Coordinates of C-alpha atoms and ligand atoms in Angstrom, one line a residue:
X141 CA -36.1 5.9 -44.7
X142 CA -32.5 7.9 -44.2
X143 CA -29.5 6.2 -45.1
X144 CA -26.7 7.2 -43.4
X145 CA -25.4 9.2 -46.4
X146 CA -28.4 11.6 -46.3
X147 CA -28.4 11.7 -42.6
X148 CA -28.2 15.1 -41.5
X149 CA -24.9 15.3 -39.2
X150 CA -25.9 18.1 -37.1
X151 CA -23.4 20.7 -37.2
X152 CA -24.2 24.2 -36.0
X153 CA -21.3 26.4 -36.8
X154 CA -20.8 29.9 -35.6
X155 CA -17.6 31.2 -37.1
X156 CA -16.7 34.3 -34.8
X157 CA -12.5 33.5 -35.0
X158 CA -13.1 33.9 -39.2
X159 CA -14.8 37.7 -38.5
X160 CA -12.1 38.9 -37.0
X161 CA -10.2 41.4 -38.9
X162 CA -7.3 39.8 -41.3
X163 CA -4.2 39.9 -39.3
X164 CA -5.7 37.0 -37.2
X165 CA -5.5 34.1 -39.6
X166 CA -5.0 33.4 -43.6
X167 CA -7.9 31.7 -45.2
X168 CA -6.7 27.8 -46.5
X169 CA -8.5 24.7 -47.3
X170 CA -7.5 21.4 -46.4
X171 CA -5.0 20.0 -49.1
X172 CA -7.0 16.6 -50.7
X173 CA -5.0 13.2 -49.3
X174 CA -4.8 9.9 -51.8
X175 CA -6.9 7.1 -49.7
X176 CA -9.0 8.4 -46.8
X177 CA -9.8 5.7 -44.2
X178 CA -11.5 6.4 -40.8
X179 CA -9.6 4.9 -38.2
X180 CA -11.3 6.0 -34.8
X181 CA -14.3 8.0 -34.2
X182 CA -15.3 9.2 -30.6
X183 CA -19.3 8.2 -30.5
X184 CA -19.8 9.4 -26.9
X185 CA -18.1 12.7 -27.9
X186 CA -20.1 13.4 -31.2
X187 CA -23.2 12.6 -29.2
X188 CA -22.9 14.9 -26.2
X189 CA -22.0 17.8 -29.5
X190 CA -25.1 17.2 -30.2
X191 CA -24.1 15.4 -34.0
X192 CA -25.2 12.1 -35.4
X193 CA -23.3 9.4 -35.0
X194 CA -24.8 7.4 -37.6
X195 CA -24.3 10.6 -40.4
X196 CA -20.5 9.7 -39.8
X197 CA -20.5 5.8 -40.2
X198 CA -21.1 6.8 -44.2
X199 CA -18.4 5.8 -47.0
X200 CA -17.7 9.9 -47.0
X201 CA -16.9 10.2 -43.5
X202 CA -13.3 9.3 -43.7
X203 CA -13.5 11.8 -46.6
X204 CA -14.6 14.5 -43.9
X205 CA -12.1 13.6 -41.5
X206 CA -9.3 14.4 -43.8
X207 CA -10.5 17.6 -45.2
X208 CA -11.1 15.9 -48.7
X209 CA -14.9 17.6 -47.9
X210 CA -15.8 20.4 -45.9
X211 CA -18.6 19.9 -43.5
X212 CA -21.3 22.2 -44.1
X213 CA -21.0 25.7 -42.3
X214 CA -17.4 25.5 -41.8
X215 CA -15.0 28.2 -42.9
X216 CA -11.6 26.6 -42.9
X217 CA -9.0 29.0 -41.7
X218 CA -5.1 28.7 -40.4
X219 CA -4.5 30.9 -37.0
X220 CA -1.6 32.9 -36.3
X221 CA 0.3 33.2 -33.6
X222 CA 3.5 33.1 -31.9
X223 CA 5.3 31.8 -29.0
X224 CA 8.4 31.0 -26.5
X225 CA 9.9 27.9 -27.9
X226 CA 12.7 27.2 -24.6
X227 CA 12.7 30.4 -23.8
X228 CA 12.7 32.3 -27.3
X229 CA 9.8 34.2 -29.1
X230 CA 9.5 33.0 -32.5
X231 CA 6.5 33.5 -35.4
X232 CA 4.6 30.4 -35.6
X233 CA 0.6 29.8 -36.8
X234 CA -0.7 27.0 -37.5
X235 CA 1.6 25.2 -40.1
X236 CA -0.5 21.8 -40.0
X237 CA -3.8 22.5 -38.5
X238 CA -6.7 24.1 -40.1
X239 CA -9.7 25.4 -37.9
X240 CA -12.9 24.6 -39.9
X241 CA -15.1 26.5 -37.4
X242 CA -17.2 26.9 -34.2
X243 CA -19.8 24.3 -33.3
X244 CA -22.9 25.1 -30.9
X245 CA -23.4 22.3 -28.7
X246 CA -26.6 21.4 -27.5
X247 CA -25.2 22.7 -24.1
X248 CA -24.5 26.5 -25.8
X249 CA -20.7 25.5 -25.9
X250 CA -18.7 27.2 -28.9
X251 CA -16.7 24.1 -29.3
X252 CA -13.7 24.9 -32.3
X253 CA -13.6 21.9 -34.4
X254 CA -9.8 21.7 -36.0
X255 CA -8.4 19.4 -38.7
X256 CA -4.4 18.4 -37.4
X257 CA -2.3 17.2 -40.7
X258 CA -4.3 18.6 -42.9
X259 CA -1.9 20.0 -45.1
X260 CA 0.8 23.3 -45.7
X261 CA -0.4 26.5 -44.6
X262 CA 0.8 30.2 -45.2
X263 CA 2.3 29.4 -41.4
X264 CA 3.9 25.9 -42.9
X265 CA 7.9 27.3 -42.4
X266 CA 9.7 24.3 -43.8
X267 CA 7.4 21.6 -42.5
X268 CA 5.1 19.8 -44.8
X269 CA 1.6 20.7 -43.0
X270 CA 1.4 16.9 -42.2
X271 CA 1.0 14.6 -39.3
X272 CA 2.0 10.6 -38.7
X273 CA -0.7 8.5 -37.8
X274 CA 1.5 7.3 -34.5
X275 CA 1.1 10.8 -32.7
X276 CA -2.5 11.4 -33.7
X277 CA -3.3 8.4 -32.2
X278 CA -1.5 9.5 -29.1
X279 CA -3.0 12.3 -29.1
X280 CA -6.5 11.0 -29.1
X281 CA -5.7 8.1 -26.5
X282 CA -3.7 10.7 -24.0
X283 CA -6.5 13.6 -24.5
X284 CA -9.5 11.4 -23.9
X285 CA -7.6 9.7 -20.8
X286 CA -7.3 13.0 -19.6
X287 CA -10.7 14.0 -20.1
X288 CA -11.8 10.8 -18.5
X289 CA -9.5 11.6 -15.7
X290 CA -12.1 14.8 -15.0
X291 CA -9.2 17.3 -16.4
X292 CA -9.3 20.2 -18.9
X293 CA -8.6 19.3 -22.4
X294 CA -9.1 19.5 -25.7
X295 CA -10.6 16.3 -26.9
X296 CA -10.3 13.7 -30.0
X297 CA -12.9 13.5 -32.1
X298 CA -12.0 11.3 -34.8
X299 CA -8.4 10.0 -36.5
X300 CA -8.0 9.3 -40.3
X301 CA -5.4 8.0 -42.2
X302 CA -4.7 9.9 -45.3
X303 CA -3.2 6.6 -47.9
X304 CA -0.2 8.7 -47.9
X305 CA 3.2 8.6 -46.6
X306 CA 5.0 11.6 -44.6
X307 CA 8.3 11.4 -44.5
X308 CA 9.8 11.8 -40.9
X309 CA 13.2 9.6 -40.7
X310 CA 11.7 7.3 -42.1
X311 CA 8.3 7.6 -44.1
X312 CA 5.7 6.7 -41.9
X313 CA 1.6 6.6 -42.5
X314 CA 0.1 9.7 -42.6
X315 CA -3.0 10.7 -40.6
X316 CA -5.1 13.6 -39.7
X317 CA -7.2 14.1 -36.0
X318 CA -10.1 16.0 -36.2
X319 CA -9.9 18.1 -32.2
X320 CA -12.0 19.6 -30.2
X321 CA -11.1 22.9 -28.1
X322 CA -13.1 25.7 -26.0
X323 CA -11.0 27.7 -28.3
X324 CA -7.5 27.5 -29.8
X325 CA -6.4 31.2 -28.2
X326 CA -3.2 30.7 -26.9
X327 CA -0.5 32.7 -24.6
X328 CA 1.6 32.9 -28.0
X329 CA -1.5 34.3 -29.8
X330 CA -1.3 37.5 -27.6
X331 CA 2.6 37.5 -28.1
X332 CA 1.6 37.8 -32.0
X333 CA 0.0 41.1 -31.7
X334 CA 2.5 42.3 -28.8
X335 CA 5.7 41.6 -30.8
X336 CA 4.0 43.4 -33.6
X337 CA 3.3 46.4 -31.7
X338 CA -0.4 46.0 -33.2
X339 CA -2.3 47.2 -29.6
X340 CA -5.7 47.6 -32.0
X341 CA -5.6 43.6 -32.8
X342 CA -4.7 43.1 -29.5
X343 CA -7.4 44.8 -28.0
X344 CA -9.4 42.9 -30.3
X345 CA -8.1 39.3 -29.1
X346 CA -8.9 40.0 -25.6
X347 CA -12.3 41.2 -26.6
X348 CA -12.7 37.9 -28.4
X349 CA -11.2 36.1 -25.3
X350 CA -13.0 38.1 -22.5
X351 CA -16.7 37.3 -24.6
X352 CA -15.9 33.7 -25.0
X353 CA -14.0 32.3 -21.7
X354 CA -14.4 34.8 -19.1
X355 CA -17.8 37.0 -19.7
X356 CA -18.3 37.5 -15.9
X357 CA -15.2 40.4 -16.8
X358 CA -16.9 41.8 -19.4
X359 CA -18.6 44.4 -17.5
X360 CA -16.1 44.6 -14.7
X361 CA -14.1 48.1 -14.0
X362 CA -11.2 46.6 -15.4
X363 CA -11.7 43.5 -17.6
X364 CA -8.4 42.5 -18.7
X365 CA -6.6 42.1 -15.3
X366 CA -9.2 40.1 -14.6
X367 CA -8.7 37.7 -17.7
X368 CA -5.2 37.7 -16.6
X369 CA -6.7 36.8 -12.8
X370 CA -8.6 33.5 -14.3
X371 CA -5.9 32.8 -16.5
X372 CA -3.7 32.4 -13.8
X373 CA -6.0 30.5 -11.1
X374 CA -6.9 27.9 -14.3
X375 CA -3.4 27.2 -15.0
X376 CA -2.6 26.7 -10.9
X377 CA -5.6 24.1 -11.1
X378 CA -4.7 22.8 -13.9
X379 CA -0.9 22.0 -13.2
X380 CA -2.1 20.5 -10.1
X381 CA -4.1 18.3 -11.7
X382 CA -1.8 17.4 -14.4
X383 CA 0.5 16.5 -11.4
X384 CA -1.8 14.7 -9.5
X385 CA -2.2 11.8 -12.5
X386 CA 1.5 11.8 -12.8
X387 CA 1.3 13.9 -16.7
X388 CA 4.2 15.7 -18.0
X389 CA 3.1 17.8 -21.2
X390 CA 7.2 17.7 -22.2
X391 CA 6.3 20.8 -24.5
X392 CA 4.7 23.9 -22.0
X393 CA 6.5 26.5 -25.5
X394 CA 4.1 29.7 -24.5
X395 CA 2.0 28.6 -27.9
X396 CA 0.9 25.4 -26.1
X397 CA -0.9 27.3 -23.4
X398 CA -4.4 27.8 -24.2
X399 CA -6.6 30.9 -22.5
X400 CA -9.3 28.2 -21.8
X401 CA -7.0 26.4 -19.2
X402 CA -7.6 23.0 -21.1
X403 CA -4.3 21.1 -21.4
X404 CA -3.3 21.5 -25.9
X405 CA -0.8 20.0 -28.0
X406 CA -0.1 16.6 -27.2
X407 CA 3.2 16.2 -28.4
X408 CA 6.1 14.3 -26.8
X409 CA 3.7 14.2 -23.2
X410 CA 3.8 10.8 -21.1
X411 CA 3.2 9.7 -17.4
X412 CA 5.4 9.2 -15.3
X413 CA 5.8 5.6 -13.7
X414 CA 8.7 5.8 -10.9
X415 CA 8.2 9.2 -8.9
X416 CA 11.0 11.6 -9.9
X417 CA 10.7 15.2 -10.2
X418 CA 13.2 15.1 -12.9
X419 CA 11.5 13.2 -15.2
X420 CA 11.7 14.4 -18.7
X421 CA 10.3 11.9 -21.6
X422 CA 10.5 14.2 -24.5
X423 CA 14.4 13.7 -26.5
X424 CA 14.7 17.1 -27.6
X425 CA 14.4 18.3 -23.8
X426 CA 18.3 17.5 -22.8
X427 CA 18.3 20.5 -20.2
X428 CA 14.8 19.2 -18.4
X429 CA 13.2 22.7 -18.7
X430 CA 10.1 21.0 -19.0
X431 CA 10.5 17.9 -16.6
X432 CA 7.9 16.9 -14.7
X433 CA 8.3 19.0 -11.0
X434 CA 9.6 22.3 -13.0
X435 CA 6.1 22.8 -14.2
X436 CA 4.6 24.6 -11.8
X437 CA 7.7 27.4 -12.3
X438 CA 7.1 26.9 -16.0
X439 CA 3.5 27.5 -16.0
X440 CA 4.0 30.8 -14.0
X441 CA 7.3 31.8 -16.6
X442 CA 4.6 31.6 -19.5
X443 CA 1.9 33.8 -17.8
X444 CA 4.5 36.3 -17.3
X445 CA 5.1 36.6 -21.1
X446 CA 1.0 36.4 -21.1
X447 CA 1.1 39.5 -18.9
X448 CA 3.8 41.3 -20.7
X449 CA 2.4 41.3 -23.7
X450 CA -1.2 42.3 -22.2
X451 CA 0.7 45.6 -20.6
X452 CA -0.2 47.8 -23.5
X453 CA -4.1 47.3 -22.5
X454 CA -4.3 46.3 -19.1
X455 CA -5.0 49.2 -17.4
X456 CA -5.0 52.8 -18.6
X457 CA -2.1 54.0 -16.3
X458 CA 1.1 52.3 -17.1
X459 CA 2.5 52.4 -13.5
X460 CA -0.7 50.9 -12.2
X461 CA -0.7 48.4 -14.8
X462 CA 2.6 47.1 -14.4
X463 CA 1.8 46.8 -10.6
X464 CA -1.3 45.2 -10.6
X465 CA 0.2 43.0 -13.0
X466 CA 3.3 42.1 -11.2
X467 CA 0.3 41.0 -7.6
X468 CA -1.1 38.7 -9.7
X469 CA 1.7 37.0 -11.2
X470 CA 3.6 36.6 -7.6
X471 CA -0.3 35.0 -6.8
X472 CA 0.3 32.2 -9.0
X473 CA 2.7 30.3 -6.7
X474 CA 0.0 30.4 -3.5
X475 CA -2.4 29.3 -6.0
X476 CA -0.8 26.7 -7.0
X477 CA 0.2 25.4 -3.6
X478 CA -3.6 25.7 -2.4
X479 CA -4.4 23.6 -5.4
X480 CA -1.6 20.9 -5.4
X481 CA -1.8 20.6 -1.2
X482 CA -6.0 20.1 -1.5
X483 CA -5.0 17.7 -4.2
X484 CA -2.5 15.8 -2.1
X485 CA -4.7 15.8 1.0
X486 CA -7.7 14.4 -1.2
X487 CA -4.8 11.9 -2.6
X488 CA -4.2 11.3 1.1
X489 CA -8.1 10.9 2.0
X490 CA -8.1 13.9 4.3
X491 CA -11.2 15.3 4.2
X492 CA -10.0 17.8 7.4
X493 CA -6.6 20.1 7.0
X494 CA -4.3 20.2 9.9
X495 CA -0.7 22.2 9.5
X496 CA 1.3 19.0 9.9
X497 CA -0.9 18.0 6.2
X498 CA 2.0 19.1 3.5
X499 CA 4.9 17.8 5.9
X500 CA 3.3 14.3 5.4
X501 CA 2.3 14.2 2.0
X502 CA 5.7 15.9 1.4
X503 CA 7.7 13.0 3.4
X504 CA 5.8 10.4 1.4
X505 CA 7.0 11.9 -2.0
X506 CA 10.1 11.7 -0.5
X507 CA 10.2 8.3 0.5
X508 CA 8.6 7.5 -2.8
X509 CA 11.5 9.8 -5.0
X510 CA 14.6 7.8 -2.8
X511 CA 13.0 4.5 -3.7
X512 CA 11.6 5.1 -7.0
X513 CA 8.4 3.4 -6.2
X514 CA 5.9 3.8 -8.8
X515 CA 4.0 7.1 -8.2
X516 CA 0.3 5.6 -9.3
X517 CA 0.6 2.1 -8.2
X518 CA 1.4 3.5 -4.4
X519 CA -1.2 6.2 -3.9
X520 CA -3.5 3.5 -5.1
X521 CA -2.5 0.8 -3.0
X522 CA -2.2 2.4 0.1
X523 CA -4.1 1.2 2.6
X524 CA -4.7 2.6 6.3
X525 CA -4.8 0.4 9.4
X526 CA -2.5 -2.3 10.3
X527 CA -1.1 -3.4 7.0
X528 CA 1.2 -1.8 5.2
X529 CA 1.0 -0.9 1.6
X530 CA 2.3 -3.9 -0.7
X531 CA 4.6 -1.6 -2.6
X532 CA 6.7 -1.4 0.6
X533 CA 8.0 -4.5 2.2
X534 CA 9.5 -3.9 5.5
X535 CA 10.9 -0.5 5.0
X536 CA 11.6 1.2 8.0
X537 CA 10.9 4.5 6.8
X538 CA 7.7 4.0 5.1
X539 CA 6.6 2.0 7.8
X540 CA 7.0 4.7 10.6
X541 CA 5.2 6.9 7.5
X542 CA 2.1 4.8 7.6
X543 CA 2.0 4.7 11.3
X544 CA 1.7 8.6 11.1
X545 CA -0.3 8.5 8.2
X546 CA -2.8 6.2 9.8
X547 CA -3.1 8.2 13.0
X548 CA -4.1 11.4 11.2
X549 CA -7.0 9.4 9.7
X550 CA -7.8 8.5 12.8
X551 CA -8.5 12.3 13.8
X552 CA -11.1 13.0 11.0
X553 CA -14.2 12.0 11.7
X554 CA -15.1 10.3 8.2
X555 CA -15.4 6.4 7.8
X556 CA -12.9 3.9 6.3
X557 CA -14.9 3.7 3.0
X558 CA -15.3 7.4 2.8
X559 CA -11.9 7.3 3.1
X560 CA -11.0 4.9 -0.1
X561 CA -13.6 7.2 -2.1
X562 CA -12.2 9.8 -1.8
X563 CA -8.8 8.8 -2.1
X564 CA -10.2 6.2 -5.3
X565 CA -11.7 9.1 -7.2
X566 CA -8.0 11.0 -6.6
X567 CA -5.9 8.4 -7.3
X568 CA -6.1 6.5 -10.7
X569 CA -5.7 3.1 -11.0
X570 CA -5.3 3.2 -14.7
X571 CA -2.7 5.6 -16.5
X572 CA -1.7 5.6 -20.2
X573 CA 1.4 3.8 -19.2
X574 CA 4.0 5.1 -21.7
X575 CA 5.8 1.8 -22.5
X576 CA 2.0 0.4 -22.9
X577 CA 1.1 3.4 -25.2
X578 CA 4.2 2.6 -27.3
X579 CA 3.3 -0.6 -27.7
X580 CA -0.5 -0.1 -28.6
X581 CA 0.6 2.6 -31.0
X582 CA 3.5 0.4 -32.9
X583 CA 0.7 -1.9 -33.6
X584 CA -1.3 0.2 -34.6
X585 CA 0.7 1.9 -37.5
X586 CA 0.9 -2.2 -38.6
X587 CA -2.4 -2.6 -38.5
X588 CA -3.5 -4.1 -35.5
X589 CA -5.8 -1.5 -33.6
X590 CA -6.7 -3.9 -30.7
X591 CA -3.9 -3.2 -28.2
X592 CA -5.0 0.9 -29.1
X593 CA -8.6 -0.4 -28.4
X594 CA -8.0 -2.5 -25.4
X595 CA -6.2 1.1 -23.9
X596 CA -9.1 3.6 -24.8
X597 CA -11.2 1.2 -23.1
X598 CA -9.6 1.0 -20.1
X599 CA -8.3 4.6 -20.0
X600 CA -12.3 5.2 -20.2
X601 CA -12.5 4.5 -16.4
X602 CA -9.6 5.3 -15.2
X603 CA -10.5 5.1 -11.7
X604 CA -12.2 1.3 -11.3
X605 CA -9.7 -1.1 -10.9
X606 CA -12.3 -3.9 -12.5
X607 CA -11.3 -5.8 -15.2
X608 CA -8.1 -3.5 -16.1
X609 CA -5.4 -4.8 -18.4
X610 CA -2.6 -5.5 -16.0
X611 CA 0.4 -3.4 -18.0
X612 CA -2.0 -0.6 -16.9
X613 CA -2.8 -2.0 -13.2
X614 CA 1.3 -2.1 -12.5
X615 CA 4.2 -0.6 -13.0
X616 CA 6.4 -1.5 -16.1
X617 CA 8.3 -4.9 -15.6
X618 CA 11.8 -4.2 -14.3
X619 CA 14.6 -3.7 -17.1
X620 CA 11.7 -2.1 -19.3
X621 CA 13.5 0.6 -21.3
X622 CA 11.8 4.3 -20.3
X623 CA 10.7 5.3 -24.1
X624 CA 12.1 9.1 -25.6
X625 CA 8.9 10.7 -26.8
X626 CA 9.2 13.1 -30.1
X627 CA 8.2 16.4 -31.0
X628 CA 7.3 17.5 -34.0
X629 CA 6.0 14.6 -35.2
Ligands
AMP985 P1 3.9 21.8 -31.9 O1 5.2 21.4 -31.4 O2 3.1 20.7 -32.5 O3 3.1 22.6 -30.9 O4 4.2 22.8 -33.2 C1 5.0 23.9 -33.1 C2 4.8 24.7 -34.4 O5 5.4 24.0 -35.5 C3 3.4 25.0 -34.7 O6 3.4 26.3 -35.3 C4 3.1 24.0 -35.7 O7 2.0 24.3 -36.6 C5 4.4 23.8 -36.5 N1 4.5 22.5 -37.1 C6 4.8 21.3 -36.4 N2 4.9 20.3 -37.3 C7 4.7 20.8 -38.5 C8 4.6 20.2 -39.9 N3 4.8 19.0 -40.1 N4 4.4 21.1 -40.9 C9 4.2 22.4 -40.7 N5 4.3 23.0 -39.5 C10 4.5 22.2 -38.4
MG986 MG1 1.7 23.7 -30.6

């Protein structure tokens, strides 16, 4: 019989990001930690990489989860890169996270499998290569929420704590998440090679990048305006999506924008609960550059540094490139508006479009910013026909709002209940609440995982109302103070 120890996990690792030439990354191994101890491991997500979940249950998987050990095939490796941090190019890499390699999924995926707080590398600065086990939790509860929410992201496969302390204001317990990306290419990684002036490496990136997200291009007349194309129409979908949960990444620095067009770097991110465009969580944001409604413009400020620092390979005539470049980017704001209106119409439960469509759902964001009503809670809770939504007692306003709302329902042709589908698979009733998630995460560093547990659990179907934890179900309890969120951490 196999005991677990001798189980064979099932890695498959590919390492293409390790054969590329030198300037790309700096060999480094994980730096050993005092007292591994697994503290969440995401079953349904090892099993669908086609690994073991039984090989990981062993007394040595902790040990793998901090990069004591090195599983098998892996080649571990620190990326460089760069990156707009509020609005200036700086050198970064990866000071705390160390990419052990590709892993084939049963699928055919190349799925990079990254260790975050596993110790100083050549890309360190003056930070100490380390992580608190607070934010790694967040990160694994916000990524698999958003996952769960059927949006692009890099996922969580496990979190351990490393026995040691890091020392933030305070020391605090130390962890590492083990992560899970399409790839970890970001806008900033191209920004590397351009502020370098190294157009060989960068032809070499988007070689890399055409091969591995977009290989439709690879054979097209001009392959690189149409990476920048795809780029573009993934970020328009996925800032409406981001939008349509309520999510506000808090950190969108051009090195947290992947090529893949999954959402990466969960830092100081949280959801909003009242509806205000202005809504910044994150304490080191004091101009709101990255609120909540500036996203969209933020998004399209980062693919323009994408495309500027593509120029030198975009297209063999200069004047042509810089046109060609210059269509796409001004595309990205009608892209986004097709997304975000489809999104709001589905959030709606219009199945049909009619011009008056973005005037309405417009009018109710409106309605909804004046009284600060609670952006999931109402989309959930409306209800068409005769009664008016419970989040809006006799209001005047809202009230004539339904009436119109009801009537445009009334010209489609779909039923009531195709109508509460649709609008129930747009309209969470679950979100990671942020004063919930605070909560869940301050036991959690004491100890107690079973708020953290009761949250994954719930944040698993996001969209069935059943059996939800109410401080998920409503809106915060009035006087509840709105928690700053931290970068760096
Ligand atoms: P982030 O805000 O997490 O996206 O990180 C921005 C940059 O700072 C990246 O290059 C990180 O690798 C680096 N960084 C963040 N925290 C640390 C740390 N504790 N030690 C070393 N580098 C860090
Ligand atoms: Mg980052």
């Amino acid at each position: 019989m196999m005991t677990d120890e001798t189980r064979p996990p099932g890695w498959r690792f590919d390492n293409t990001y390790a054969r590329l030439p030198q300037a790309f990354h700096s060999r480094v191994n994980p730096t050993p930690v005092a007292a591994p101890r697994l503290v969440l491991f995401n079953r349904p997500l090892a099993q669908s990489l086609g690994l073991d979940p039984a090989a990981f249950t062993g007394a040595d998987a902790a040990a793998y989860f901090t990069g004591n050990q090195i599983f098998p095939g892996a080649e571990p490796l620190a990326q460089a890169y760069a990156g707009h941090q509020y609005g200036n190019l700086t050198r970064l890499g990866d000071g705390r996270a160390i990419l052990l390699g590709e892993h084939l999924t049963p699928a055919g995926q190349r799925f990079d499998i990254q260790l975050k707080g596993a110790g100083p590398t050549p890309y360190s600065r003056r930070g100490d290569g380390r992580a608190a086990l607070g934010p790694m939790l967040r990160e694994y509860l916000i990524s698999e929420a958003m996952h769960a929410f059927g949006i692009p992201t890099t996922r969580s496969l496990a979190v351990a704590s490393t026995g040691e302390p890091v020392y933030r204001e305070q020391p605090l317990p130390g962890a590492v998440l083990t992560r899970g990306a399409a790839s970890h290419i970001r806008v900033g990684t191209f920004e590397y090679f351009a502020a370098l002036g190294d157009t060989d490496s960068l032809r070499v990136l988007a070689d890399h990048t055409l091969r591995r997200h977009f290989p439709d291009r690879v054979e097209s007349e001009h392959p690189i305006l149409g990476m920048l194309e795809d780029v573009i129409e993934r970020q328009a979908s996925l800032i409406a999506h981001w939008m349509r949960v309520g999510f506000v990444h808090g950190v969108m620095n051009t090195d947290n924008m992947a090529l893949s067009g999954e959402t990466i770097d969960y830092g100081p991110c949280a959801f909003i609960d009242a509806y205000d465009p202005a809504t910044v969580f994150s304490s080191i944001d004091h101009h709101g550059r990255y609120a909540f409604g500036q996203q969209p413009g933020i998004a399209a400020w980062n693919l323009a540094r994408l495309a500027e620092a593509l120029l030198p390979i975009l297209h063999p005539e200069p004047n042509s490139a810089i046109a060609r470049a210059n269509e796409l980017l001004e595309s990205f704001s009608e892209r986004f508006q097709r997304h975000w209106f489809a999104t709001l119409r589905a959030k709606l439960g219009l199945f049909t479009a009619e011009p008056e469509d973005a005037v309405l759902a417009e009018d109710l964001l409106a309605w909804m910013h004046q009284h600060r009503a609670d952006y999931t809670h109402t989309f959930r809770n409306l209800r068409p026909a005769a009664a008016p939504s419970p989040t809006a007692p006799a209001d005047a306003t809202f009230t004539a709002w339904h009436q119109r709302w009801t009537a445009r329902l009334a010209r489609q042709p779909q039923s009531g209940s195709e109508v509460t589908q649709l609008m129930n698979r747009h309209n969470p009733a679950v979100i990671p609440r942020n004063h919930a998630v605070e909560a869940a995460l301050t036991a959690a560093t004491e100890n107690n995982l079973a708020p953290l547990e009761r949250l994954l659990t719930a944040l698993a179907t996001p969209y069935d109302e059943t059996n939800q934890p109410t401080e998920l179900l409503n809106p915060p309890p009035p006087g509840t103070p709105v928690c700053r969120t931290f970068c760096g951490t």
